[in-house]
Coordinates of C-alpha atoms in Angstrom, one line a residue:
M411 CA -9.2 12.2 32.4
N412 CA -11.5 10.0 30.3
I413 CA -12.1 11.6 26.9
E414 CA -14.6 10.6 24.2
I415 CA -14.7 12.3 20.8
E416 CA -17.3 11.4 18.2
L417 CA -17.8 12.7 14.6
T418 CA -21.2 11.9 13.2
N419 CA -23.3 12.7 10.1
N420 CA -26.5 12.0 12.1
R421 CA -28.7 14.4 14.1
M422 CA -27.7 14.8 17.7
P423 CA -29.9 12.7 20.1
K424 CA -31.9 14.6 22.7
E425 CA -30.1 12.8 25.5
I426 CA -26.4 12.0 25.5
L427 CA -25.1 10.0 28.4
P428 CA -21.9 11.0 30.1
P429 CA -18.9 8.6 30.1
A430 CA -18.8 6.1 32.9
A431 CA -15.9 8.0 34.5
G432 CA -18.1 11.1 34.8
A433 CA -21.0 9.6 36.7
H434 CA -20.1 11.5 39.9
G435 CA -19.9 15.2 40.6
A436 CA -21.1 17.9 38.2
W437 CA -22.0 17.2 34.5
L438 CA -21.9 20.3 32.3
E439 CA -23.6 20.2 29.0
F440 CA -23.3 22.6 26.0
R441 CA -25.3 22.4 22.8
G442 CA -24.5 24.7 19.9
V443 CA -27.5 25.2 17.6
V444 CA -27.5 26.6 14.0
R445 CA -29.2 29.9 13.9
G446 CA -31.6 31.1 11.1
E447 CA -29.5 34.1 10.0
E448 CA -26.1 34.5 8.6
N449 CA -24.7 38.0 7.9
G450 CA -28.3 39.4 8.2
Q451 CA -29.7 36.9 5.6
K452 CA -32.2 34.2 6.3
I453 CA -30.6 30.7 5.7
A454 CA -31.8 27.1 5.6
A455 CA -28.6 25.5 6.8
L456 CA -24.9 25.8 7.3
E457 CA -22.2 23.5 5.9
Y458 CA -19.0 22.9 7.8
E459 CA -15.8 21.3 6.9
A460 CA -12.6 20.1 8.7
Y461 CA -9.6 17.8 8.6
P462 CA -11.1 15.0 10.8
E463 CA -8.0 13.2 11.8
M464 CA -6.2 16.4 12.7
A465 CA -9.3 17.9 14.4
T466 CA -9.8 14.8 16.6
R467 CA -6.1 14.9 17.7
Q468 CA -6.2 18.6 18.4
I469 CA -9.4 18.4 20.4
R470 CA -7.9 15.6 22.5
R471 CA -4.7 17.5 22.9
L472 CA -6.5 20.6 24.0
L473 CA -8.6 18.8 26.6
E474 CA -5.6 17.1 28.1
E475 CA -3.6 20.3 28.2
I476 CA -6.3 22.4 29.8
S477 CA -7.2 19.7 32.3
T478 CA -3.7 20.1 33.9
Q479 CA -4.9 23.5 35.1
H480 CA -8.6 22.7 35.6
P481 CA -8.7 19.0 36.7
C482 CA -11.9 17.3 35.5
L483 CA -13.1 13.7 35.5
A484 CA -14.3 13.2 31.9
A485 CA -15.2 15.0 28.7
K486 CA -17.4 14.0 25.8
I487 CA -17.3 16.0 22.5
V488 CA -19.8 15.1 19.7
H489 CA -19.5 17.1 16.5
R490 CA -22.1 17.1 13.7
V491 CA -20.6 17.2 10.2
G492 CA -21.7 18.2 6.7
I493 CA -24.9 20.2 6.1
I494 CA -26.8 21.1 9.3
P495 CA -30.3 22.6 9.1
V496 CA -31.3 25.6 11.1
G497 CA -32.4 24.7 14.6
E498 CA -30.4 21.5 14.8
T499 CA -27.4 20.9 17.1
A500 CA -23.9 21.2 15.5
I501 CA -21.8 20.5 18.5
Y502 CA -22.3 19.0 21.9
A503 CA -19.7 19.3 24.8
G504 CA -20.1 17.6 28.1
I505 CA -17.7 17.9 31.0
A506 CA -17.7 15.9 34.2
S507 CA -15.9 17.5 37.2
S508 CA -15.8 17.1 41.0
H509 CA -16.6 20.8 41.3
R510 CA -18.8 22.8 39.0
A511 CA -16.3 25.7 38.8
E512 CA -13.5 23.6 37.4
G513 CA -15.8 22.2 34.7
I514 CA -17.0 25.7 33.7
A515 CA -13.4 27.0 33.6
L516 CA -12.2 24.0 31.4
L517 CA -15.2 24.3 29.1
A518 CA -14.8 28.0 28.6
E519 CA -11.1 27.8 27.8
F520 CA -11.6 24.8 25.5
M521 CA -14.2 26.7 23.5
N522 CA -12.0 29.8 23.2
R523 CA -9.0 27.8 22.1
L524 CA -11.0 25.6 19.8
K525 CA -11.2 28.4 17.3
Q526 CA -7.5 29.0 17.0
D527 CA -6.1 25.5 17.5
V528 CA -8.5 23.1 15.7
P529 CA -8.9 23.1 11.9
I530 CA -12.7 23.6 11.6
W531 CA -14.2 26.1 9.3
K532 CA -17.5 27.2 7.8
R533 CA -17.8 26.3 4.1
R534 CA -21.0 28.1 3.2
A535 CA -24.5 29.1 4.3
V536 CA -27.3 27.3 2.4
P537 CA -29.9 29.9 1.3
R538 CA -33.5 29.4 1.9
G539 CA -35.2 27.7 -1.1
E540 CA -32.2 25.7 -1.9
I541 CA -32.6 21.9 -1.4
A542 CA -29.8 21.0 0.9
S543 CA -28.2 17.8 -0.2
R544 CA -25.4 16.3 1.8
P545 CA -22.3 15.7 -0.3
S546 CA -21.2 12.1 -0.8
P547 CA -17.6 11.9 0.1
I548 CA -15.6 8.9 -1.0
P549 CA -15.5 6.7 1.0
E550 CA -18.1 7.9 3.6
P551 CA -15.9 8.1 6.7
F552 CA -14.3 11.5 6.2
P553 CA -16.8 13.8 8.1
E554 CA -16.9 17.5 7.4
R555 CA -16.7 19.0 10.8
G556 CA -19.0 22.0 11.7
C557 CA -18.6 25.1 13.8
V558 CA -21.2 25.9 16.4
E559 CA -23.5 28.9 16.9
D560 CA -24.2 30.9 20.1
Q561 CA -26.1 29.0 22.7
P562 CA -25.9 28.9 26.5
Q563 CA -24.6 25.8 28.2
Q564 CA -26.2 23.9 31.0
V565 CA -24.7 22.5 34.1
Q566 CA -26.1 19.4 35.6
T567 CA -24.9 18.4 39.1
F568 CA -25.2 14.7 39.6
G569 CA -24.0 14.9 43.2
S570 CA -20.8 14.1 44.8
A571 CA -19.6 10.5 45.4
A572 CA -20.6 10.8 49.1
A573 CA -24.1 12.3 48.5
G574 CA -25.1 10.1 45.6
A575 CA -28.2 12.1 44.9
P576 CA -28.8 14.4 41.9
S577 CA -29.0 18.1 42.3
P578 CA -31.0 20.7 40.3
V579 CA -30.0 21.8 36.8
H580 CA -28.3 25.2 36.6
T581 CA -27.8 27.5 33.6
A582 CA -24.5 29.4 33.0
A583 CA -23.6 32.2 30.6
L584 CA -20.8 30.6 28.5
R585 CA -21.0 31.5 24.8
M586 CA -19.5 29.8 21.8
P587 CA -17.5 31.6 19.1
N588 CA -19.4 32.4 15.9
E589 CA -17.0 30.9 13.4
F590 CA -13.9 28.8 13.3
Q591 CA -11.0 29.3 10.8
Q592 CA -8.5 26.8 9.5
S593 CA -5.4 26.5 11.7
P594 CA -2.0 27.4 10.2
A595 CA 0.1 24.6 8.7
R596 CA 1.2 22.0 11.3
S597 CA 4.7 21.3 12.2
V598 CA 5.2 17.6 11.5
S599 CA 8.3 15.9 12.7
A600 CA 10.1 13.7 10.2
V601 CA 10.5 10.0 10.9
T602 CA 13.7 8.1 10.1
L603 CA 14.0 5.9 7.1
D604 CA 14.1 2.8 9.3
D605 CA 11.0 3.9 11.2
A606 CA 9.1 4.7 8.0
L607 CA 9.8 1.3 6.6
A608 CA 8.8 -0.4 9.8
K609 CA 5.5 1.5 9.8
I610 CA 4.8 0.6 6.2
F611 CA 5.6 -3.1 6.8
S612 CA 3.3 -3.2 9.9
H613 CA 0.3 -1.8 7.9
C614 CA 0.8 -3.7 4.6
G615 CA -0.3 -7.3 5.2
P616 CA -1.2 -9.6 2.3
L617 CA -4.6 -9.1 0.7
P618 CA -6.8 -12.2 0.4
A619 CA -5.6 -14.7 -2.2
V620 CA -7.6 -15.3 -5.3
S621 CA -7.7 -18.3 -7.7
V622 CA -6.9 -17.4 -11.3
P623 CA -6.3 -19.4 -14.5
L624 CA -2.7 -20.4 -14.8
E625 CA -2.2 -18.4 -18.0
D626 CA -3.2 -15.2 -16.1
S627 CA -1.0 -15.8 -13.1
F628 CA 2.3 -14.6 -14.5
G629 CA 4.0 -12.1 -12.2
H630 CA 1.6 -12.9 -9.3
V631 CA 2.8 -14.1 -5.9
L632 CA 1.9 -17.7 -5.1
R633 CA 0.1 -17.6 -1.7
E634 CA 0.0 -21.3 -0.8
T635 CA 2.7 -23.9 -1.4
V636 CA 1.8 -26.2 -4.2
C637 CA 2.8 -29.9 -3.6
A638 CA 3.4 -32.5 -6.3
P639 CA 0.2 -34.7 -6.6
T640 CA 2.3 -37.6 -8.1
D641 CA 5.9 -38.6 -8.5
L642 CA 7.8 -36.6 -11.2
P643 CA 8.4 -38.3 -13.5
D644 CA 5.4 -40.5 -12.9
H645 CA 7.2 -43.5 -14.5
D646 CA 10.7 -44.6 -15.5
R647 CA 11.1 -42.8 -18.9
S648 CA 13.7 -43.1 -21.6
T649 CA 16.1 -40.1 -22.2
R650 CA 17.2 -41.4 -25.6
D651 CA 15.9 -43.0 -28.8
G652 CA 17.2 -46.5 -28.5
Y653 CA 16.4 -50.0 -27.2
A654 CA 15.3 -51.1 -23.8
I655 CA 17.0 -54.3 -22.5
L656 CA 17.4 -55.9 -19.1
D657 CA 20.2 -54.0 -17.3
C658 CA 22.0 -57.3 -16.5
D659 CA 21.6 -59.0 -19.9
P660 CA 25.1 -59.7 -21.3
S661 CA 23.8 -60.8 -24.7
E662 CA 25.3 -59.2 -27.9
T663 CA 22.3 -59.8 -30.1
F664 CA 18.6 -59.2 -29.2
H665 CA 15.2 -59.9 -30.7
V666 CA 13.0 -56.7 -31.0
V667 CA 9.6 -57.7 -29.5
D668 CA 7.8 -54.3 -29.4
T669 CA 8.0 -50.6 -30.2
L670 CA 7.0 -47.8 -27.7
H671 CA 6.4 -44.2 -28.7
A672 CA 6.4 -41.3 -26.2
G673 CA 2.7 -41.6 -25.4
D674 CA 2.4 -45.4 -25.3
W675 CA 1.9 -47.4 -22.2
K676 CA 2.6 -51.2 -22.8
P677 CA 3.9 -52.8 -19.6
R678 CA 5.7 -56.1 -20.1
Q679 CA 8.5 -58.1 -18.4
L680 CA 11.5 -58.5 -20.8
K681 CA 13.4 -61.8 -21.0
P682 CA 17.1 -62.2 -21.7
G683 CA 17.8 -61.6 -25.3
E684 CA 14.7 -59.4 -25.8
A685 CA 14.6 -55.7 -26.6
V686 CA 11.9 -53.0 -27.1
R687 CA 12.4 -50.1 -29.4
V688 CA 11.7 -46.9 -27.3
A689 CA 11.5 -43.2 -28.2
T690 CA 12.7 -40.4 -26.1
G691 CA 10.2 -39.8 -23.3
A692 CA 8.6 -43.1 -23.6
S693 CA 7.5 -45.0 -20.4
M694 CA 9.7 -48.0 -19.8
P695 CA 7.7 -51.3 -20.2
G696 CA 9.1 -52.8 -17.0
A697 CA 11.6 -52.7 -14.2
N698 CA 15.4 -53.3 -14.1
L699 CA 16.0 -52.0 -17.6
R700 CA 18.5 -49.8 -19.4
V701 CA 18.4 -48.1 -22.8
V702 CA 21.1 -48.6 -25.4
M703 CA 21.2 -45.6 -27.7
Q704 CA 20.4 -46.4 -31.3
E705 CA 23.8 -45.1 -32.4
D706 CA 25.4 -48.0 -30.4
V707 CA 23.5 -50.8 -32.2
E708 CA 23.3 -52.4 -35.6
R709 CA 19.8 -53.5 -36.7
N710 CA 18.8 -56.1 -39.3
E711 CA 15.0 -56.4 -39.5
D712 CA 13.9 -57.5 -36.0
K713 CA 17.4 -58.3 -34.8
I714 CA 19.9 -55.9 -33.2
R715 CA 23.5 -56.3 -32.2
V716 CA 25.0 -54.1 -29.5
I717 CA 28.3 -52.7 -30.7
R718 CA 29.0 -50.5 -27.7
R719 CA 27.9 -50.3 -24.1
D720 CA 28.4 -47.4 -21.6
N721 CA 27.7 -47.0 -17.9
D722 CA 24.7 -44.7 -18.4
F723 CA 21.2 -46.3 -18.1
N724 CA 19.7 -43.4 -20.1
I725 CA 16.5 -43.5 -17.9
R726 CA 14.8 -40.8 -15.8
R727 CA 13.7 -42.8 -12.8
R728 CA 10.2 -42.4 -11.3
G729 CA 10.2 -39.7 -8.7
E730 CA 13.9 -38.7 -9.2
E731 CA 12.9 -35.1 -9.7
I732 CA 10.3 -34.9 -6.9
K733 CA 8.3 -37.3 -4.9
A734 CA 4.5 -37.1 -4.5
G735 CA 3.5 -34.8 -1.7
A736 CA 6.8 -32.9 -1.7
P737 CA 6.7 -29.1 -2.2
L738 CA 6.7 -28.1 -5.9
V739 CA 6.6 -24.3 -5.7
Q740 CA 6.8 -22.6 -2.3
A741 CA 4.4 -19.9 -1.2
G742 CA 5.9 -16.4 -1.8
A743 CA 7.3 -17.2 -5.2
R744 CA 6.7 -14.6 -7.9
L745 CA 5.5 -16.8 -10.7
D746 CA 7.6 -16.6 -13.9
A747 CA 7.4 -18.8 -17.1
G748 CA 9.4 -21.6 -15.4
H749 CA 7.1 -21.7 -12.4
L750 CA 4.0 -21.8 -14.7
A751 CA 5.5 -24.7 -16.7
L752 CA 6.2 -26.6 -13.4
L753 CA 2.7 -26.0 -12.1
A754 CA 1.2 -27.0 -15.4
S755 CA 3.1 -30.3 -15.3
A756 CA 1.5 -31.0 -11.9
G757 CA -2.0 -30.1 -13.1
C758 CA -2.3 -27.0 -11.0
V759 CA -4.3 -24.9 -13.4
R760 CA -5.8 -22.4 -11.0
P761 CA -3.1 -21.5 -8.4
P762 CA -4.0 -19.4 -5.3
V763 CA -2.2 -16.1 -5.9
S764 CA -2.1 -12.5 -4.9
P765 CA -4.9 -10.4 -6.4
R766 CA -4.2 -7.9 -9.1
L767 CA -3.7 -4.6 -7.2
R768 CA -6.0 -1.7 -8.0
V769 CA -4.0 1.5 -8.1
V770 CA -5.3 5.1 -8.4
H771 CA -2.7 7.7 -9.3
F772 CA -3.4 11.4 -9.2
T773 CA -0.9 14.0 -10.5
T774 CA -1.3 17.6 -9.2
G775 CA 0.0 21.0 -10.1
D776 CA -1.4 23.7 -12.4
E777 CA 2.0 24.1 -14.0
V778 CA 2.0 20.5 -15.2
V779 CA 0.8 19.8 -18.7
P780 CA 0.6 16.5 -20.7
A781 CA 3.8 15.2 -22.2
H782 CA 2.5 15.7 -25.8
Q783 CA 1.7 19.4 -25.1
E784 CA 4.1 22.2 -25.7
P785 CA 4.6 23.9 -22.3
K786 CA 4.1 27.6 -21.9
P787 CA 6.5 29.8 -19.9
G788 CA 6.3 28.5 -16.3
Q789 CA 4.8 25.1 -17.2
I790 CA 6.5 21.7 -17.3
R791 CA 5.6 18.4 -19.0
D792 CA 4.2 15.6 -16.9
S793 CA 6.8 12.9 -16.4
N794 CA 5.4 11.4 -13.2
S795 CA 2.5 9.7 -14.9
I796 CA 4.6 7.7 -17.3
L797 CA 7.2 7.0 -14.6
I798 CA 4.6 5.5 -12.2
K799 CA 3.0 3.6 -15.0
G800 CA 6.3 2.1 -16.0
L801 CA 7.4 1.2 -12.4
L802 CA 4.0 -0.5 -11.8
K803 CA 4.7 -2.9 -14.7
R804 CA 6.6 -5.1 -12.2
F805 CA 3.5 -5.6 -10.2
P806 CA 0.2 -7.2 -11.6
S807 CA -2.0 -4.2 -11.3
E808 CA -4.9 -2.2 -12.7
L809 CA -4.0 1.5 -13.0
F810 CA -6.3 4.5 -13.1
Q811 CA -4.6 7.9 -13.6
D812 CA -6.0 11.5 -13.6
H813 CA -4.8 15.0 -13.0
L814 CA -6.2 17.2 -10.2
R815 CA -6.4 20.9 -10.2
E816 CA -4.4 22.7 -7.6
D817 CA -7.4 23.8 -5.6
F818 CA -8.7 21.8 -2.7
E819 CA -12.4 22.2 -3.4
T820 CA -12.0 21.6 -7.1
A821 CA -9.9 18.5 -6.5
K822 CA -12.5 17.1 -4.1
E823 CA -15.2 17.6 -6.7
Q824 CA -13.1 15.8 -9.3
I825 CA -12.6 12.9 -6.9
R826 CA -16.4 12.7 -6.2
N827 CA -16.8 12.1 -10.0
R828 CA -14.3 9.2 -9.7
K829 CA -16.1 7.5 -6.8
N830 CA -16.0 4.0 -8.3
E831 CA -12.3 4.1 -9.0
I832 CA -11.5 5.4 -5.5
E833 CA -13.7 3.0 -3.6
R834 CA -12.2 0.0 -5.5
A835 CA -8.6 1.1 -5.0
D836 CA -6.2 -0.9 -2.9
V837 CA -3.6 1.9 -3.3
V838 CA -3.9 5.6 -3.8
L839 CA -0.9 7.6 -5.0
I840 CA -0.9 11.4 -5.2
S841 CA 2.1 13.0 -6.9
G842 CA 3.0 16.5 -5.7
G843 CA 1.3 18.7 -3.1
A844 CA 2.9 16.8 -0.3
S845 CA 4.9 19.7 1.1
V846 CA 3.8 22.8 3.1
G847 CA 3.2 25.4 0.4
D848 CA 0.0 27.4 0.1
K849 CA -1.5 25.1 -2.5
D850 CA -0.1 21.8 -1.1
F851 CA -3.3 19.9 -0.1
T852 CA -2.3 16.2 -0.4
R853 CA -2.4 15.5 3.3
P854 CA -5.9 17.0 3.9
L855 CA -7.1 15.4 0.7
L856 CA -6.0 12.0 2.0
E857 CA -7.6 12.7 5.4
W858 CA -10.8 13.7 3.6
L859 CA -10.7 10.4 1.8
G860 CA -10.7 8.6 5.1
F861 CA -7.0 7.8 5.4
K862 CA -5.3 8.0 8.8
I863 CA -1.9 9.6 8.3
V864 CA 0.9 7.4 9.7
F865 CA 3.7 9.7 8.9
G866 CA 4.0 12.9 6.9
K867 CA 7.8 13.5 6.5
V868 CA 10.9 11.3 6.3
A869 CA 14.3 12.5 7.2
I870 CA 15.9 11.7 3.8
R871 CA 16.8 13.4 0.6
P872 CA 15.4 13.4 -2.0
G873 CA 11.9 12.6 -0.8
R874 CA 11.5 14.3 2.6
P875 CA 7.8 15.3 2.1
T876 CA 6.5 11.7 1.7
I877 CA 3.1 10.9 3.3
F878 CA 1.8 7.5 4.2
G879 CA -1.7 6.8 5.3
V880 CA -4.0 3.8 5.9
N881 CA -7.7 3.1 5.8
G882 CA -8.2 -0.5 6.8
Q883 CA -6.2 -2.6 4.3
R884 CA -6.2 0.3 1.8
I885 CA -3.0 2.4 1.8
A886 CA -2.1 5.8 0.3
F887 CA 1.1 7.7 -0.4
G888 CA 1.6 11.4 -1.0
L889 CA 4.8 11.6 -3.1
P890 CA 7.0 14.7 -3.6
G891 CA 6.4 16.0 -7.1
N892 CA 9.9 16.1 -8.4
P893 CA 10.6 13.1 -10.6
L894 CA 13.9 12.0 -9.1
A895 CA 12.3 12.1 -5.7
H896 CA 9.4 10.1 -7.2
F897 CA 11.8 7.4 -8.4
V898 CA 13.5 7.2 -5.0
C899 CA 10.3 7.1 -3.0
F900 CA 8.6 4.5 -5.2
H901 CA 11.5 2.1 -4.7
L902 CA 12.0 2.9 -1.0
F903 CA 8.4 2.9 0.1
V904 CA 5.7 2.2 -2.5
A905 CA 7.3 -0.9 -4.0
Q906 CA 7.9 -2.3 -0.5
A907 CA 4.2 -1.7 0.4
L908 CA 3.1 -3.4 -2.8
A909 CA 5.2 -6.4 -2.0
G910 CA 3.6 -6.6 1.4
L911 CA 0.0 -6.4 -0.1
S912 CA 0.9 -9.1 -2.6
G913 CA 2.3 -11.4 0.0
G914 CA 5.8 -11.2 -1.6
E915 CA 9.2 -10.6 -0.1
A916 CA 10.3 -7.0 0.3
K917 CA 13.7 -6.0 -1.0
R918 CA 16.5 -6.0 1.5
L919 CA 19.3 -3.5 1.8
L920 CA 22.5 -5.1 0.5
R921 CA 26.2 -4.2 0.9
G922 CA 28.4 -3.1 -2.0
K923 CA 31.6 -1.2 -2.7
L924 CA 32.0 2.2 -4.3
A925 CA 33.6 2.0 -7.7
E926 CA 34.3 5.7 -7.7
P927 CA 34.6 8.3 -5.0
L928 CA 31.4 10.0 -3.9
K929 CA 32.0 13.7 -3.5
D930 CA 29.7 16.5 -2.1
A931 CA 27.8 13.9 -0.1
S932 CA 27.5 15.9 3.1
N933 CA 23.9 16.7 4.2
P934 CA 22.1 16.8 7.6
R935 CA 19.8 14.1 6.2
E936 CA 20.4 10.6 4.9
T937 CA 20.7 10.6 1.2
L938 CA 19.5 7.9 -1.2
W939 CA 21.9 8.4 -4.0
P940 CA 21.1 7.1 -7.5
A941 CA 23.7 4.7 -8.7
R942 CA 24.6 2.1 -11.4
L943 CA 25.1 -1.4 -10.0
D944 CA 27.2 -4.0 -11.7
F945 CA 29.1 -7.1 -10.5
N946 CA 32.8 -7.9 -10.8
G947 CA 33.7 -11.4 -9.8
G948 CA 30.5 -11.7 -7.8
E949 CA 31.2 -8.5 -5.9
A950 CA 28.6 -5.7 -6.1
R951 CA 30.2 -2.5 -7.5
L952 CA 28.3 0.8 -7.2
H953 CA 28.9 3.8 -9.5
P954 CA 27.3 7.0 -8.1
L955 CA 25.4 9.0 -10.7
G956 CA 25.4 12.8 -10.9
W957 CA 22.2 14.7 -10.0
S958 CA 21.7 18.4 -9.4
S959 CA 18.3 18.4 -7.7
S960 CA 15.3 16.2 -7.0
G961 CA 13.9 17.3 -10.3
D962 CA 16.9 16.0 -12.3
V963 CA 15.9 12.9 -14.3
T964 CA 19.0 12.7 -16.5
G965 CA 20.5 9.9 -14.5
L966 CA 17.5 7.7 -14.3
T967 CA 18.4 5.9 -17.6
Q968 CA 21.3 4.3 -15.8
A969 CA 20.0 4.1 -12.2
N970 CA 19.4 0.6 -11.0
A971 CA 20.3 1.1 -7.3
L972 CA 20.1 3.6 -4.5
L973 CA 23.1 4.2 -2.2
R974 CA 22.3 4.8 1.4
V975 CA 24.6 7.7 2.3
P976 CA 24.7 8.5 6.1
P977 CA 23.9 12.1 7.2
N978 CA 26.7 14.6 7.7
C979 CA 29.0 12.4 5.7
E980 CA 32.0 14.0 3.9
A981 CA 33.4 12.7 0.6
I982 CA 33.6 8.9 0.5
E983 CA 36.5 7.3 -1.1
A984 CA 36.4 4.5 -3.8
G985 CA 36.4 1.1 -2.3
A986 CA 34.3 2.1 0.8
E987 CA 31.4 -0.2 1.6
L988 CA 27.8 1.2 1.7
D989 CA 24.3 -0.2 2.0
F990 CA 22.3 -0.1 -1.2
L991 CA 18.8 -1.0 -2.5
S992 CA 18.5 -2.5 -6.0
A993 CA 16.0 -0.6 -8.1

């Protein structure tokens, strides 16, 4: 069955063509039009809202399921969104079937089940006299789906494949439900840790490179290999303060014919018995020379006598560090002070690097108060804001933070007031509200913002209610609100995604030995256990840290690794090998 589903902010066209697969047989059309009254009151328009990604999936699922009982050729559903004036079409449904009865039956059951299975609901009725202005969601792609009002549907028979001629239009008596209500919370299956990481890596390709001043590129990832424009060093240079002589000159006394400082360039060919006074770093005046350190000579005016010779030539030869055209700094390197010095020596003053990531972070929860505020009974201080801010220091980024009220409509209005920050963001992080409680709205909020949810749960602890969504190259995470889970999920997921966007290398799981036994490790899910990592003789040693719950932050002062503990694992003895991720 060919299914087409369209969400649109625009008015419905007068004519909607059926899918190509529905060009034969009967074509049934239904148009739901907004009526002029609501609860006995005259109105100007109705405003509808929905979770678009979820609604689209549910509509498709319903049509596919119902078509197993009532086989049809094709279906086309077009839904108007936002504010819809009286008299305009809110929903269009078209069904193509070989026989009219099958199409009518499918359409009737689909409309009846639409109410209970698809998250579409009426937000408000716009009174007469009020100027209806369509809200401006951020970004525009998250439509607010509308319910439909009672209207009869039409059945158009285009003729069978054999006949090929159109038949008259018929009218049937199907009626649409008056109002949709939000469906109950969905059951979302949890993905494995490996699957979650694979999905993140597949969606987090490098953002376009930018060229920035060298002094501003510290911490950025170099996106193109920089090659040496010349030999380094570019000439033979002295490594000592001393005297340059021919390397094969056996003389004991020499006549000093010139002096070269570090910045001088005075090429000349020395003769036997001649010497040139050279400073450390000075370019050698010619070829086939060596430098005798000044400590190994006696000088009398313009004469020197060599009192000791060694086998060292005391010269940095041209190109001995790197030849012209050879790679100087490889793409993928995260630039530190040493890299910057090397690039500066090669004259690369505007390297192509990863852009500074723009991150928006929202905390949620009416029980959360700023850290400087004394919490009342039932309230807690916000630790997630400072935690995220600190963890992001490792990545060149611009961070905008705000707190959202624990109400979906209020949160949306707050976000509308932050339109510029949201539209510019490469990464959106929402702390809390990722689970299935009555006030947990992170998933629908991300969908409203236009993000397609890739996964909504991960079979780990702590951090099971982790959400990952994408919108083009923009990504979003819904993170569980407890701070230990925040710490774990940032290192497991967010940091890996940021590395991908920056064009850097993601951290790999390594192998280490337990320094102490790990007790009480049994759990049906994989556990990412905070640990302290140190090295003994080059061997990674892991010290498990105590934690009582995903809200326990007492161990984070020592945690620099996460142990990967398998599910249903009993106590693990000291010396056992486990995978770990450095934090």
